[in-house]
Structures are given as structure tokens and as C-alpha cells.
PDB file of C-alpha atoms and ligand atoms in Angstrom:
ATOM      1  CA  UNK A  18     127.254 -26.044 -55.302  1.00 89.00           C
ATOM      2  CA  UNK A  19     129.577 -22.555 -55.804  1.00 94.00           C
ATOM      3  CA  UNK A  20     130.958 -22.525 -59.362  1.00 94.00           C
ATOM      4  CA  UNK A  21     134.775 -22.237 -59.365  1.00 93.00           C
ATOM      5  CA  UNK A  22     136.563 -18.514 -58.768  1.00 93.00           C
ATOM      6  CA  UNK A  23     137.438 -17.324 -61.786  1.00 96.00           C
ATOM      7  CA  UNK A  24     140.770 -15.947 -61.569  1.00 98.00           C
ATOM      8  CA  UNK A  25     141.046 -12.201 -63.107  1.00 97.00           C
ATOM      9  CA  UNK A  26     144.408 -12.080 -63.627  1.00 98.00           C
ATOM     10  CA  UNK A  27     145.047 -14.876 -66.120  1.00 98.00           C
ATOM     11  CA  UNK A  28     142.698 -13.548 -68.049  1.00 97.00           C
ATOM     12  CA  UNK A  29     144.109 -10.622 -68.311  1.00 97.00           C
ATOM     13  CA  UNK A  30     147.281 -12.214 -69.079  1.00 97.00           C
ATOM     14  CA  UNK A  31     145.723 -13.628 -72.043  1.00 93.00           C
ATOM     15  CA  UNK A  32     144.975 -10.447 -73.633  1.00 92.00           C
ATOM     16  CA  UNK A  33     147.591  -8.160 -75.714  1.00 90.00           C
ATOM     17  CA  UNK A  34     146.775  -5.387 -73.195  1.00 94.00           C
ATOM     18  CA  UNK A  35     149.950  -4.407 -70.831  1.00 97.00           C
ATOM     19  CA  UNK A  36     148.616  -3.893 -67.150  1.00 98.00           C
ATOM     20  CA  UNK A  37     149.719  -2.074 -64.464  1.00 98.00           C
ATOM     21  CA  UNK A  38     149.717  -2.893 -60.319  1.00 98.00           C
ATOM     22  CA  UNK A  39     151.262  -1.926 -57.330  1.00 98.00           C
ATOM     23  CA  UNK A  40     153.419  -3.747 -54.929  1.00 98.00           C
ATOM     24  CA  UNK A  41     151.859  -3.444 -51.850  1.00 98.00           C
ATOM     25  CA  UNK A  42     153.900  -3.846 -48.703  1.00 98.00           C
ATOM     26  CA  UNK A  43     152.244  -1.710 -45.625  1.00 98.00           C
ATOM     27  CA  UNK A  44     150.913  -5.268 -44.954  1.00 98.00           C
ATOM     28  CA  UNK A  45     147.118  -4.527 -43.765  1.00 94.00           C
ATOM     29  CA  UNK A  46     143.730  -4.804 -45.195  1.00 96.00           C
ATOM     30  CA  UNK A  47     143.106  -1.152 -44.848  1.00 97.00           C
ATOM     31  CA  UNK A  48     145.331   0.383 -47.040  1.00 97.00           C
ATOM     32  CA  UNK A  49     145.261  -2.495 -48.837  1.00 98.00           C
ATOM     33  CA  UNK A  50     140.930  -0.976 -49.311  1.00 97.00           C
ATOM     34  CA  UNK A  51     142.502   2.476 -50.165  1.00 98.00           C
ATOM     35  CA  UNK A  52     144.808   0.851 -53.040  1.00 98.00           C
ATOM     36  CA  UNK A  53     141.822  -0.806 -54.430  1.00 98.00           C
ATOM     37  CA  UNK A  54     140.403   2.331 -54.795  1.00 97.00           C
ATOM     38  CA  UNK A  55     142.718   3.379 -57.370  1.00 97.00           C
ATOM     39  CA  UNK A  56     142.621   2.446 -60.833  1.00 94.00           C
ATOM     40  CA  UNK A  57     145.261  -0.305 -61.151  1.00 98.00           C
ATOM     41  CA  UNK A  58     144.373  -3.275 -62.856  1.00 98.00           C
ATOM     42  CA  UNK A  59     146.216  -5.194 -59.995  1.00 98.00           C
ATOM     43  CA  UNK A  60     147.742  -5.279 -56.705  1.00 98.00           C
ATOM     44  CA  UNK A  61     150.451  -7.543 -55.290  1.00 98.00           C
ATOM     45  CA  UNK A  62     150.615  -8.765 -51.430  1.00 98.00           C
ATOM     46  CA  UNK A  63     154.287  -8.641 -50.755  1.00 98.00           C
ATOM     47  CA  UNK A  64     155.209 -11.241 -48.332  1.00 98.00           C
ATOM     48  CA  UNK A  65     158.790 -11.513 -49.641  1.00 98.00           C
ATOM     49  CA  UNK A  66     159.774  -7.857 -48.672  1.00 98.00           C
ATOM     50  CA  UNK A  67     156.771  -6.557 -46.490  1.00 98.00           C
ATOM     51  CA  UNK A  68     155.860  -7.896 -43.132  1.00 98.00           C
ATOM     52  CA  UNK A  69     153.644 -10.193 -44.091  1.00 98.00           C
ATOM     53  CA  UNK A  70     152.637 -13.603 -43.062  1.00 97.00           C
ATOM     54  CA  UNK A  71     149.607 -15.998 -43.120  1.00 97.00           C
ATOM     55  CA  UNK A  72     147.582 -13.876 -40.841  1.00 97.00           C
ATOM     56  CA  UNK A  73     147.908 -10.527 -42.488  1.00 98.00           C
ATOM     57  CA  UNK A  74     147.352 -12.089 -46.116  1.00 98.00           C
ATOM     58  CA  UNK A  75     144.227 -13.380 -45.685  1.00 98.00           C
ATOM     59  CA  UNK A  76     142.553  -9.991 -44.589  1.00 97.00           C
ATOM     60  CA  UNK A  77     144.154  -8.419 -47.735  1.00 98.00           C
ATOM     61  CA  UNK A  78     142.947 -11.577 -49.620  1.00 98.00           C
ATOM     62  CA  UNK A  79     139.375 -11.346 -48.193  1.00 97.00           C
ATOM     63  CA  UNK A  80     139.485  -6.595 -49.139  1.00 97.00           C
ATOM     64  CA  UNK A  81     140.572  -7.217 -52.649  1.00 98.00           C
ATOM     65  CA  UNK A  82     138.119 -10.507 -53.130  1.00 96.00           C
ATOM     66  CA  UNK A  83     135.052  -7.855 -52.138  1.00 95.00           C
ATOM     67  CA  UNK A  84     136.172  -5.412 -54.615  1.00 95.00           C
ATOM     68  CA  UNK A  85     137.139  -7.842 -57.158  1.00 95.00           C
ATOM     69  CA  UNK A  86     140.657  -6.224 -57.446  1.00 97.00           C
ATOM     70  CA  UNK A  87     142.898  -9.448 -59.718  1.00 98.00           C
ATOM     71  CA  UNK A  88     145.391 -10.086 -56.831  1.00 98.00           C
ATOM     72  CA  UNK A  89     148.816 -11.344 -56.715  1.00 98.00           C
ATOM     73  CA  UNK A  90     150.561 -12.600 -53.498  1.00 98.00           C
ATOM     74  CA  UNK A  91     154.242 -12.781 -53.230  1.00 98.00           C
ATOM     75  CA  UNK A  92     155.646 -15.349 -50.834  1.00 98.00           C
ATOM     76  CA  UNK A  93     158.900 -14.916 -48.437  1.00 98.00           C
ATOM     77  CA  UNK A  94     159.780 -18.346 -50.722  1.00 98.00           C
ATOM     78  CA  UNK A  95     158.852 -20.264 -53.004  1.00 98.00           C
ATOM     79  CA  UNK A  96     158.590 -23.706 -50.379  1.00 98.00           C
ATOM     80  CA  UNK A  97     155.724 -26.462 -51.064  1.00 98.00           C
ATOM     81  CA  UNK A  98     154.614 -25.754 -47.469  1.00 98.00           C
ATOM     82  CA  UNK A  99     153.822 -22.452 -47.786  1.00 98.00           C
ATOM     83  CA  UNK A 100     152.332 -22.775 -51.303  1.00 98.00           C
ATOM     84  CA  UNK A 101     149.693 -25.201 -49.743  1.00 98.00           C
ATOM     85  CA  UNK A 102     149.040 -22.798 -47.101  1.00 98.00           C
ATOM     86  CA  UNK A 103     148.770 -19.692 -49.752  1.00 98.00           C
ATOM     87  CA  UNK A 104     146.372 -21.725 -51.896  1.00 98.00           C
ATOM     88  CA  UNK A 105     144.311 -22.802 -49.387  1.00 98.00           C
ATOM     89  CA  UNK A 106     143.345 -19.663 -47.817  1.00 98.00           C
ATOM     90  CA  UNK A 107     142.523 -18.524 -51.418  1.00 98.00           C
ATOM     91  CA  UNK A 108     145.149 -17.262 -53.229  1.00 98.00           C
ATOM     92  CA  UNK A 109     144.883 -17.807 -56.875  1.00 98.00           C
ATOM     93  CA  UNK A 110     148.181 -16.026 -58.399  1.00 98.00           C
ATOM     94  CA  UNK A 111     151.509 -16.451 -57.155  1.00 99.00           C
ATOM     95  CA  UNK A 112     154.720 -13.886 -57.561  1.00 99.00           C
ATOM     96  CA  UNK A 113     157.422 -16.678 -56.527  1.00 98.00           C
ATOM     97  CA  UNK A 114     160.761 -15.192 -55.727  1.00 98.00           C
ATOM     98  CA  UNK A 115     164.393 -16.139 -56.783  1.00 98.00           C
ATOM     99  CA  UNK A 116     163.607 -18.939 -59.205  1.00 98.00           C
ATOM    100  CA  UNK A 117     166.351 -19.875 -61.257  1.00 98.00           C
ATOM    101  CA  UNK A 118     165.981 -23.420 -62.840  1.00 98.00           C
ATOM    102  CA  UNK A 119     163.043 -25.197 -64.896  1.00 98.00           C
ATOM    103  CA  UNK A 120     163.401 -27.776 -62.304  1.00 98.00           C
ATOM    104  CA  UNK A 121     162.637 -24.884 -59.587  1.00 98.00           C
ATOM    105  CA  UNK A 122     159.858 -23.723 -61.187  1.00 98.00           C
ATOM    106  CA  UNK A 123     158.151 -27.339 -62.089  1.00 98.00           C
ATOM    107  CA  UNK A 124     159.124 -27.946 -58.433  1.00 98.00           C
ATOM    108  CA  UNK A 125     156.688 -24.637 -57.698  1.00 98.00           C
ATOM    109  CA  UNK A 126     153.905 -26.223 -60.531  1.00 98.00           C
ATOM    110  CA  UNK A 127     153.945 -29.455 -58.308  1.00 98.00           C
ATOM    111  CA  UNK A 128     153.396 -27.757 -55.081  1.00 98.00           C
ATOM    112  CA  UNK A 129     150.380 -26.098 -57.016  1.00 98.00           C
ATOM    113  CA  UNK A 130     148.924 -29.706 -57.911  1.00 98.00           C
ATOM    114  CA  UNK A 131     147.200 -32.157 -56.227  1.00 98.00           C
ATOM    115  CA  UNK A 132     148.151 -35.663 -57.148  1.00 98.00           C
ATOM    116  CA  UNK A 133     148.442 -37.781 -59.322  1.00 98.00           C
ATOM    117  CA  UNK A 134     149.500 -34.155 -61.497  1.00 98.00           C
ATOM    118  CA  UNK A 135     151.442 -32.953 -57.687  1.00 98.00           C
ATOM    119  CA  UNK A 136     151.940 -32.968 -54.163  1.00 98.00           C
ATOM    120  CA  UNK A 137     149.267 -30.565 -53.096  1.00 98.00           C
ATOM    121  CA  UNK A 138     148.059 -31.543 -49.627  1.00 97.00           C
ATOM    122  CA  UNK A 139     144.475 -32.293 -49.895  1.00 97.00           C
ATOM    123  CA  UNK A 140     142.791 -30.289 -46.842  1.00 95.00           C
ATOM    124  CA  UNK A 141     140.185 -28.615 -49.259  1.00 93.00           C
ATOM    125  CA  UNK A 142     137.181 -29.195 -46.174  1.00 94.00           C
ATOM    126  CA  UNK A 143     139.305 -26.946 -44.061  1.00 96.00           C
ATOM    127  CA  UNK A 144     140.212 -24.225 -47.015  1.00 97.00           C
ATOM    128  CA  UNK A 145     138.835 -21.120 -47.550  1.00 97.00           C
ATOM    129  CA  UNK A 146     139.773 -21.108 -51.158  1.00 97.00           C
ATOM    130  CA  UNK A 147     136.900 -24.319 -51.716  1.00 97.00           C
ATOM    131  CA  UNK A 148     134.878 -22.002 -50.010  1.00 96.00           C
ATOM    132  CA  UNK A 149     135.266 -25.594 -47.437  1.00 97.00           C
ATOM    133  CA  UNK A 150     134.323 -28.165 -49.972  1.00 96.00           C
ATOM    134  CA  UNK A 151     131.454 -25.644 -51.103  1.00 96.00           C
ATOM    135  CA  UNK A 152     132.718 -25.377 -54.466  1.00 96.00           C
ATOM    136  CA  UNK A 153     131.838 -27.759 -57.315  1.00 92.00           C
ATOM    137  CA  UNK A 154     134.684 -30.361 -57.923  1.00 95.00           C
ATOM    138  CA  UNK A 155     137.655 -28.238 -56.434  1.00 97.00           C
ATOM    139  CA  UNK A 156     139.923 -30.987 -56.113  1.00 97.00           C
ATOM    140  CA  UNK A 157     139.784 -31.038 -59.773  1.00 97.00           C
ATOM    141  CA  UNK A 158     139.545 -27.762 -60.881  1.00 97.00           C
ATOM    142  CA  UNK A 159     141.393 -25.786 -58.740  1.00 97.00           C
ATOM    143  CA  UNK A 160     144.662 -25.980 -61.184  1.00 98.00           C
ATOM    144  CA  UNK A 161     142.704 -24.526 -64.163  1.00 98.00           C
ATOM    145  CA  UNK A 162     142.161 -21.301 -62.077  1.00 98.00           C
ATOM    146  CA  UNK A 163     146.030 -20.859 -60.639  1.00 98.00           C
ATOM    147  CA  UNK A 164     148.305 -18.640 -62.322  1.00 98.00           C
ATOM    148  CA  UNK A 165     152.026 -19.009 -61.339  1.00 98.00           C
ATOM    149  CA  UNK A 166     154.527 -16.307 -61.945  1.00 99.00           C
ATOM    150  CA  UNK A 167     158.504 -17.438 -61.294  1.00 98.00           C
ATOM    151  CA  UNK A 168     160.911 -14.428 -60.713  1.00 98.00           C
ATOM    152  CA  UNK A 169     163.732 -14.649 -62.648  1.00 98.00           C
ATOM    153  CA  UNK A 170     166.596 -12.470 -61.175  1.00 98.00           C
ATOM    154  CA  UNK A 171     169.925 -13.636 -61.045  1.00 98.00           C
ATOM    155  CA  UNK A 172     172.437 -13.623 -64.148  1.00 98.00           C
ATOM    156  CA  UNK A 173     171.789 -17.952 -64.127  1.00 98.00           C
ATOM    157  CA  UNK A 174     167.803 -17.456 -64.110  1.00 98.00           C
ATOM    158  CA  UNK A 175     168.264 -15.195 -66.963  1.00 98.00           C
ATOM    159  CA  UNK A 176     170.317 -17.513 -69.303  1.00 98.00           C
ATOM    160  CA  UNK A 177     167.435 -20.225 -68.408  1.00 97.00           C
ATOM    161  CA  UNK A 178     164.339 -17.953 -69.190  1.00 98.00           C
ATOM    162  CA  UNK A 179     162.999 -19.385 -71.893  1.00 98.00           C
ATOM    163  CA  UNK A 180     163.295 -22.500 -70.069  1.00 98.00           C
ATOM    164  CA  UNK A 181     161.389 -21.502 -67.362  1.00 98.00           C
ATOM    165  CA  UNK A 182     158.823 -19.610 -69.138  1.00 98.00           C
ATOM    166  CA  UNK A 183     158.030 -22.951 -70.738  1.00 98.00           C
ATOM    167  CA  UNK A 184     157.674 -25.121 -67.767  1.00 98.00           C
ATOM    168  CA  UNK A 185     154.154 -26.630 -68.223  1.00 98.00           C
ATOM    169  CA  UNK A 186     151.842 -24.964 -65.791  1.00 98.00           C
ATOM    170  CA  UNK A 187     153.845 -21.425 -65.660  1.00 98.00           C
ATOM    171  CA  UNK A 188     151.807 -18.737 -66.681  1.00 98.00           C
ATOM    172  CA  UNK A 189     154.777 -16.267 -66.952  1.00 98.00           C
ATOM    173  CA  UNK A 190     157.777 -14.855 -66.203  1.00 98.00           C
ATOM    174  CA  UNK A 191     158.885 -11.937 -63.974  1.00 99.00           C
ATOM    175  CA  UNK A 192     162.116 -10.199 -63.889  1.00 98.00           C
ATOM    176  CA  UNK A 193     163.564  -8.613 -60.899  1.00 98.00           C
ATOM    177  CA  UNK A 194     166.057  -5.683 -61.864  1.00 98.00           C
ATOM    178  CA  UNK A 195     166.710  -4.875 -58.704  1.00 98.00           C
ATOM    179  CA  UNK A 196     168.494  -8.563 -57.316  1.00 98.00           C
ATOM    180  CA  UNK A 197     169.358  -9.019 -61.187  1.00 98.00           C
ATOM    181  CA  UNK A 198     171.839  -5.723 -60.746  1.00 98.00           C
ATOM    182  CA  UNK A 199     173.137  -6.662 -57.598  1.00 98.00           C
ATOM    183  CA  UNK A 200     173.735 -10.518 -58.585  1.00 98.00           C
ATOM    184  CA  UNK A 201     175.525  -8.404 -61.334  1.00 98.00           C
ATOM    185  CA  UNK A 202     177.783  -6.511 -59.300  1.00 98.00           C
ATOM    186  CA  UNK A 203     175.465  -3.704 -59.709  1.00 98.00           C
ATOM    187  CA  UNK A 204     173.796  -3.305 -56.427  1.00 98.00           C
ATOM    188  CA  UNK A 205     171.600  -0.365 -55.792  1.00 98.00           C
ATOM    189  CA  UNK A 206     171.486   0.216 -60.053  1.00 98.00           C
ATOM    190  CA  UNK A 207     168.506  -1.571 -61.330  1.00 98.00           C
ATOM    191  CA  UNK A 208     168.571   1.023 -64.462  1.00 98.00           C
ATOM    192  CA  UNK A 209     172.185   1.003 -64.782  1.00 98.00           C
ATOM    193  CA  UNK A 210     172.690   0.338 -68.866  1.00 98.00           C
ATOM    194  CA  UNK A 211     174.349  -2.882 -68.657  1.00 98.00           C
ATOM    195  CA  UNK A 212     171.586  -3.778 -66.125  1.00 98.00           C
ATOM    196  CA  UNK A 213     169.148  -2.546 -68.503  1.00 98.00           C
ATOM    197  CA  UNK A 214     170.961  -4.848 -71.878  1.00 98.00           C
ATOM    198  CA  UNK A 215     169.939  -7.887 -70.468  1.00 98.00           C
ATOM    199  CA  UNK A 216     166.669  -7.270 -69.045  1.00 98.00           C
ATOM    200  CA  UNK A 217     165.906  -5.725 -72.726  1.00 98.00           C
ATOM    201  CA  UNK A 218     167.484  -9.083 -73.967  1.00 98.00           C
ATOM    202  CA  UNK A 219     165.460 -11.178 -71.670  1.00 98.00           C
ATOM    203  CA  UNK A 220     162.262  -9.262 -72.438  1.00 98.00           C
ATOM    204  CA  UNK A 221     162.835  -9.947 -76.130  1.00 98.00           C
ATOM    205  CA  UNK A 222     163.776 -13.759 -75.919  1.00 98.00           C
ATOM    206  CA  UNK A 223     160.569 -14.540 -73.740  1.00 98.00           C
ATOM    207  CA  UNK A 224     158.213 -12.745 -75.911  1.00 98.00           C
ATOM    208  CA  UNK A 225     159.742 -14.740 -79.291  1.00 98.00           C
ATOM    209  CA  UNK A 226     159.150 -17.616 -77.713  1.00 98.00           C
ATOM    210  CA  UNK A 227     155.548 -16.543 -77.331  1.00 97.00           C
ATOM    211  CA  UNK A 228     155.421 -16.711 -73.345  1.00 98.00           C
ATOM    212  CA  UNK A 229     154.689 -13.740 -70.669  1.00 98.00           C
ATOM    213  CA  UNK A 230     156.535 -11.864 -69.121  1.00 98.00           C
ATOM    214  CA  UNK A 231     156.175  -8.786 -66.334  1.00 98.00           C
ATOM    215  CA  UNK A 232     159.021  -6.636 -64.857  1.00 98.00           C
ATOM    216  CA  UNK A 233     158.874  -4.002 -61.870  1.00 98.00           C
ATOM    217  CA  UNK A 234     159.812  -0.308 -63.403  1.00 98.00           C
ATOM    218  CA  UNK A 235     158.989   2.225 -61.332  1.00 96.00           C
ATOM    219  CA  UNK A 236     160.512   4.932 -63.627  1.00 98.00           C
ATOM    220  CA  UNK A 237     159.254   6.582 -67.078  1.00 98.00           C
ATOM    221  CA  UNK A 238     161.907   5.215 -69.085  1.00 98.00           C
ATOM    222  CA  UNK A 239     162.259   1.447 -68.061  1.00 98.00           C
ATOM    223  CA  UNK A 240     157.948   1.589 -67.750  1.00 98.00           C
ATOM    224  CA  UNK A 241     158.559   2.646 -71.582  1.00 98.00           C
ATOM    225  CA  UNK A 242     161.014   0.807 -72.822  1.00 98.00           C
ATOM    226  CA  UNK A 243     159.492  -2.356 -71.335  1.00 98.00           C
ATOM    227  CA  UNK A 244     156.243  -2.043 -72.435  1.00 98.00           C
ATOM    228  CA  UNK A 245     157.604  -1.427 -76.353  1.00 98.00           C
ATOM    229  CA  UNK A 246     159.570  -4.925 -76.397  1.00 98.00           C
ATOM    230  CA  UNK A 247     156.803  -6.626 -74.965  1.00 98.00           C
ATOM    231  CA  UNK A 248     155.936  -7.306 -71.444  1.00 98.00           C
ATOM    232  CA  UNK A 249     152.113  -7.951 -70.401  1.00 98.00           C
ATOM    233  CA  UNK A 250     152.289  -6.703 -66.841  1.00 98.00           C
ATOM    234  CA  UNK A 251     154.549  -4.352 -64.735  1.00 98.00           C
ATOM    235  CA  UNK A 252     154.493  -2.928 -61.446  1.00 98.00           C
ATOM    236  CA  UNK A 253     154.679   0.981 -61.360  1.00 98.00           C
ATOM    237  CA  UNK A 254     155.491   1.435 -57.605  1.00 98.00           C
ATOM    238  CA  UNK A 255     154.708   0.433 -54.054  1.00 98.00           C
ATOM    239  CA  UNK A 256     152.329   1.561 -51.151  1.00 98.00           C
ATOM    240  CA  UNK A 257     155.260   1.786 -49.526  1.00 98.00           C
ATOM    241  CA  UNK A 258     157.244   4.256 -51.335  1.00 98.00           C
ATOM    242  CA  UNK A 259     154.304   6.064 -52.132  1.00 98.00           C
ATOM    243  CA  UNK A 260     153.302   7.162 -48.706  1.00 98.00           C
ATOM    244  CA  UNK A 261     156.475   7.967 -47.447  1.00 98.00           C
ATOM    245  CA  UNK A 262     157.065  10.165 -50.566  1.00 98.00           C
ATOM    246  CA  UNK A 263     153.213  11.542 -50.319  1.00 98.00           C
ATOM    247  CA  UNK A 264     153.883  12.244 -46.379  1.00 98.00           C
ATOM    248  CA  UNK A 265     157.551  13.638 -46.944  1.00 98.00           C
ATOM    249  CA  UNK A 266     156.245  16.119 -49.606  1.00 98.00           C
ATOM    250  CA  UNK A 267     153.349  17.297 -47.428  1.00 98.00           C
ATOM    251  CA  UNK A 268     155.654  17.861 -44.784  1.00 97.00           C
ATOM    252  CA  UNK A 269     157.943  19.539 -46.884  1.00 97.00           C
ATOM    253  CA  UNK A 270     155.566  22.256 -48.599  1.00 96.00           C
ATOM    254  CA  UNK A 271     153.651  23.115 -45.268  1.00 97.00           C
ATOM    255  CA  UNK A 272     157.321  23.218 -43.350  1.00 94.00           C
ATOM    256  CA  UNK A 273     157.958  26.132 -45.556  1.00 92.00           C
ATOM    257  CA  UNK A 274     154.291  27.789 -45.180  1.00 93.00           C
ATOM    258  CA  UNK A 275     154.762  27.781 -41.607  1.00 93.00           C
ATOM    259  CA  UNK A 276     158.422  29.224 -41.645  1.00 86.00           C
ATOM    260  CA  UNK A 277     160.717  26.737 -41.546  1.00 64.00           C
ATOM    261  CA  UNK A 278     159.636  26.654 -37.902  1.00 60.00           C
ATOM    262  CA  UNK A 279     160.817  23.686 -36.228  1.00 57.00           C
ATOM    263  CA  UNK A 280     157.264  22.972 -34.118  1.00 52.00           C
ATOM    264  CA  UNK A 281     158.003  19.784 -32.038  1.00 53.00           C
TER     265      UNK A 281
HETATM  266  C1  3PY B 222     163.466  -7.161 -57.834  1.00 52.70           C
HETATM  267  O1  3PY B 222     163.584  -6.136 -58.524  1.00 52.70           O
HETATM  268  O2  3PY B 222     164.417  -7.828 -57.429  1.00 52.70           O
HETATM  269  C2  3PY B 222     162.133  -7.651 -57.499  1.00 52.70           C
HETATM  270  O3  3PY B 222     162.009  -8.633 -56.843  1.00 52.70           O
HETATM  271  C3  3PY B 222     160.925  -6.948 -57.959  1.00 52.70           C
HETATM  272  O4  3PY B 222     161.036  -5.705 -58.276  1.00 52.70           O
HETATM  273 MG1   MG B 223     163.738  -9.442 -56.144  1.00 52.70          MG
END
């Protein structure tokens, strides 16, 4: 029998270390190859933002698994039905958007379950992620290697954090400045200051109640500021933004080498 996957990531989560990842978006298992080449110690499938379903998931799922790169996946939502499907074609950590109860996120713990602890659907013959029924006792297992990560990112979420941090079988907690600010009025000013109070806030209340907690902050400052109150993970950027900055600047510089020529 195949012993369980160990999952990377909650390991990691364990440790005192802060890690870095990228969101990754361009939805395909060959950039998804070239990111893995880099040296973060994660990367995150977006489904919620990029165009990704099922189908292109699994061929990032099955790049990153070869090159042992911890992996995230980030669902459109955080429904039972797609859970199941997530899990079962292997995916061991879970970025669950727009969260903003305890009940929501035990809700998203039960999904993750099979009974009597939750209302997994047991298909594990047909799953990639038993490796179909090849792994020793998945049915029973399979929890201890999940890691489940609620987004909290509305002004409600926020007053409940601690709440949600503690829901048995949450791993941590993951704030989203961007729909924070714009559930604040603040739209399009994820680093605006009184944007920035209450993530510093939240930050601070989740780590003295000795939970987890990760943050996107693409910029120096917030990156800085983040890591001194506390958090364990953050994303740095996206695939996305950094190719079409990478191509934009390349066009830019050799634009001006050639003349400022228009060519096409
Ligand atoms: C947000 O900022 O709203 C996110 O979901 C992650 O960056
Ligand atoms: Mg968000």
C-alpha cells in the first residue's frame, strides 16, 4: 500500500518561518512548470479570479506534485460540491474565498470530512488523491493531511476572526485587502491607511490568540509591516501581473532602442 501524501504546506505552517508564494492565475500547467522554477516556498491555483476549472487544475496539480512545489488551490467558492471534487483530484490545501462566519467555515471543515466527522462523498476508488484506493487507509486519514485556509475579507469576517481562526479543523486565516477595502467603501485602495488599521488590527488579534494567519501584499511596505505583527504566509504577486509587467517593460526599453518606431 502507498503511505499517505504528506502535505508540505502545513508543515510549513507549523514553523515560525514566514513564507512567501505566488498567486498564479495564467491557468496552465506550463507556466505553472516555469513558476516552480522559482524559489517560492509556494504557489496558489487561482480558480476564484483566474480561468480555472476542474480540468485546468488538475494539470497544475499533477506539475507542482512532480516538483514537490507545497500547493494551494483557490476555489471560485467555497460550495461542498466543489470541495469534494477539489479533494478528490488531489488537492490537499484550500484558499476558500469570502468566508465570513464560524458557521461558514465549519460548514467548509465538514465538506472536508467524511462521515461520521462530515459530509465528504466517499468516491475514494475513483480519486486521484487515494492514488484510487492505493493509499493505506485514506478514508481515514485523509483529514490529517488537509489544510484549510478561510478568507476573511469583509468588515463582518473581520469582527469574527478570531472566531473563525478557531473553528476546529481550520488551519488559518487569510485576509483579503483588496475586497476588505472595497466592502469598506475603499475600492481600488487595499493600502489605503484606514484599510491598512484594521488589517494591522486583525493581524494582531489572530496571532494573540495563537492561530495563523496569511495576507496578499504585493508591495514593500504592507510585505513589511505584515510580516513584523505576525503573519506566517503572504503572497508577493501573481503570474499574472508579472508577465504583463515583464512583457510591457521589454517592450518599452527595446521601443526606444529601435526609435520609437511604430513597426506593425
Ligand atoms: C483580496 O485581496 O481580496 C484577495 O482575495 C486576495 O488578495
Ligand atoms: Mg478577495
Amino acid at each position: 500500500m502507498i503511505p499517505p501524501r504528506l502535505n508540505r504546506f502545513k508543515r510549513m505552517l507549523q514553523s515560525s518561518r514566514t513564507t512567501i508564494g505566488l498567486f498564479m492565475a495564467l491557468a496552465n500547467g506550463y507556466t505553472a512548470e516555469i513558476a516552480a522554477e522559482a524559489d517560492f516556498d509556494w504557489l496558489m491555483i487561482d480558480g476564484e479570479h483566474g480561468p480555472n476549472d476542474l480540468r485546468s487544475i488538475l494539470p497544475q496539480i499533477q506539475a507542482l506534485g512532480c516538483r514537490d512545489v507545497p500547493t494551494i488551490v483557490r476555489p471560485v467558492t467555497a460550495e461542498t460540491w466543489l470541495i469534494k471534487q477539489l479533494l478528490d483530484i488531489g488537492a490537499q490545501t484550500l484558499l476558500l474565498p469570502m468566508v465570513d462566519t464560524a458557521e461558514q467555515a465549519a460548514a467548509i471543515v465538514a465538506a472536508s470530512r467524511y462521515p461520521p466527522h462530515g459530509v465528504r462523498g466517499v468516491g475514494a476508488s475513483l480519486a486521484r488523491a487515494s492514488r484510487w484506493n492505493g493509499v493505506k487507509d485514506y478514508l481515514h486519514t485523509a483529514a490529517d493531511e488537509l489544510c484549510l485556509i478561510p478568507q476573511v475579507e469583509t468588515r463582518r469576517a473581520i469582527a469574527d476572526i478570531e472566531a473563525i481562526a478557531a473553528v476546529p479543523g481550520v488551519d488559518a486565516v487569510f485576509i483579503g485587502p483588496s475586497d476588505l477595502a472595497a466592502d469598506m467603501g475603499l475600492i481600488g485602495q487595499p493600502t489605503h491607511p484606514e484599510v491598512r488599521a484594521v488589517i494591522d488590527e486583525a493581524i494582531v488579534r489572530v496571532v494573540r490568540a495563537g492561530r495563523r494567519v496569511g495576507i496578499f501584499a504585493g508591495d514593500v511596505p504592507s510585505f513589511m509591516r505584515s510580516v513584523e505583527l505576525g503573519v506566517s504566509f503572504v503572497a508577493v504577486g501573481s503570474d499574472v501581473a508579472t508577465f504583463a509587467q515583464g512583457t510591457k517593460a521589454l517592450a518599452t526599453q527595446f521601443r526606444e532602442l529601435a526609435g520609437g518606431r511604430q513597426g506593425r
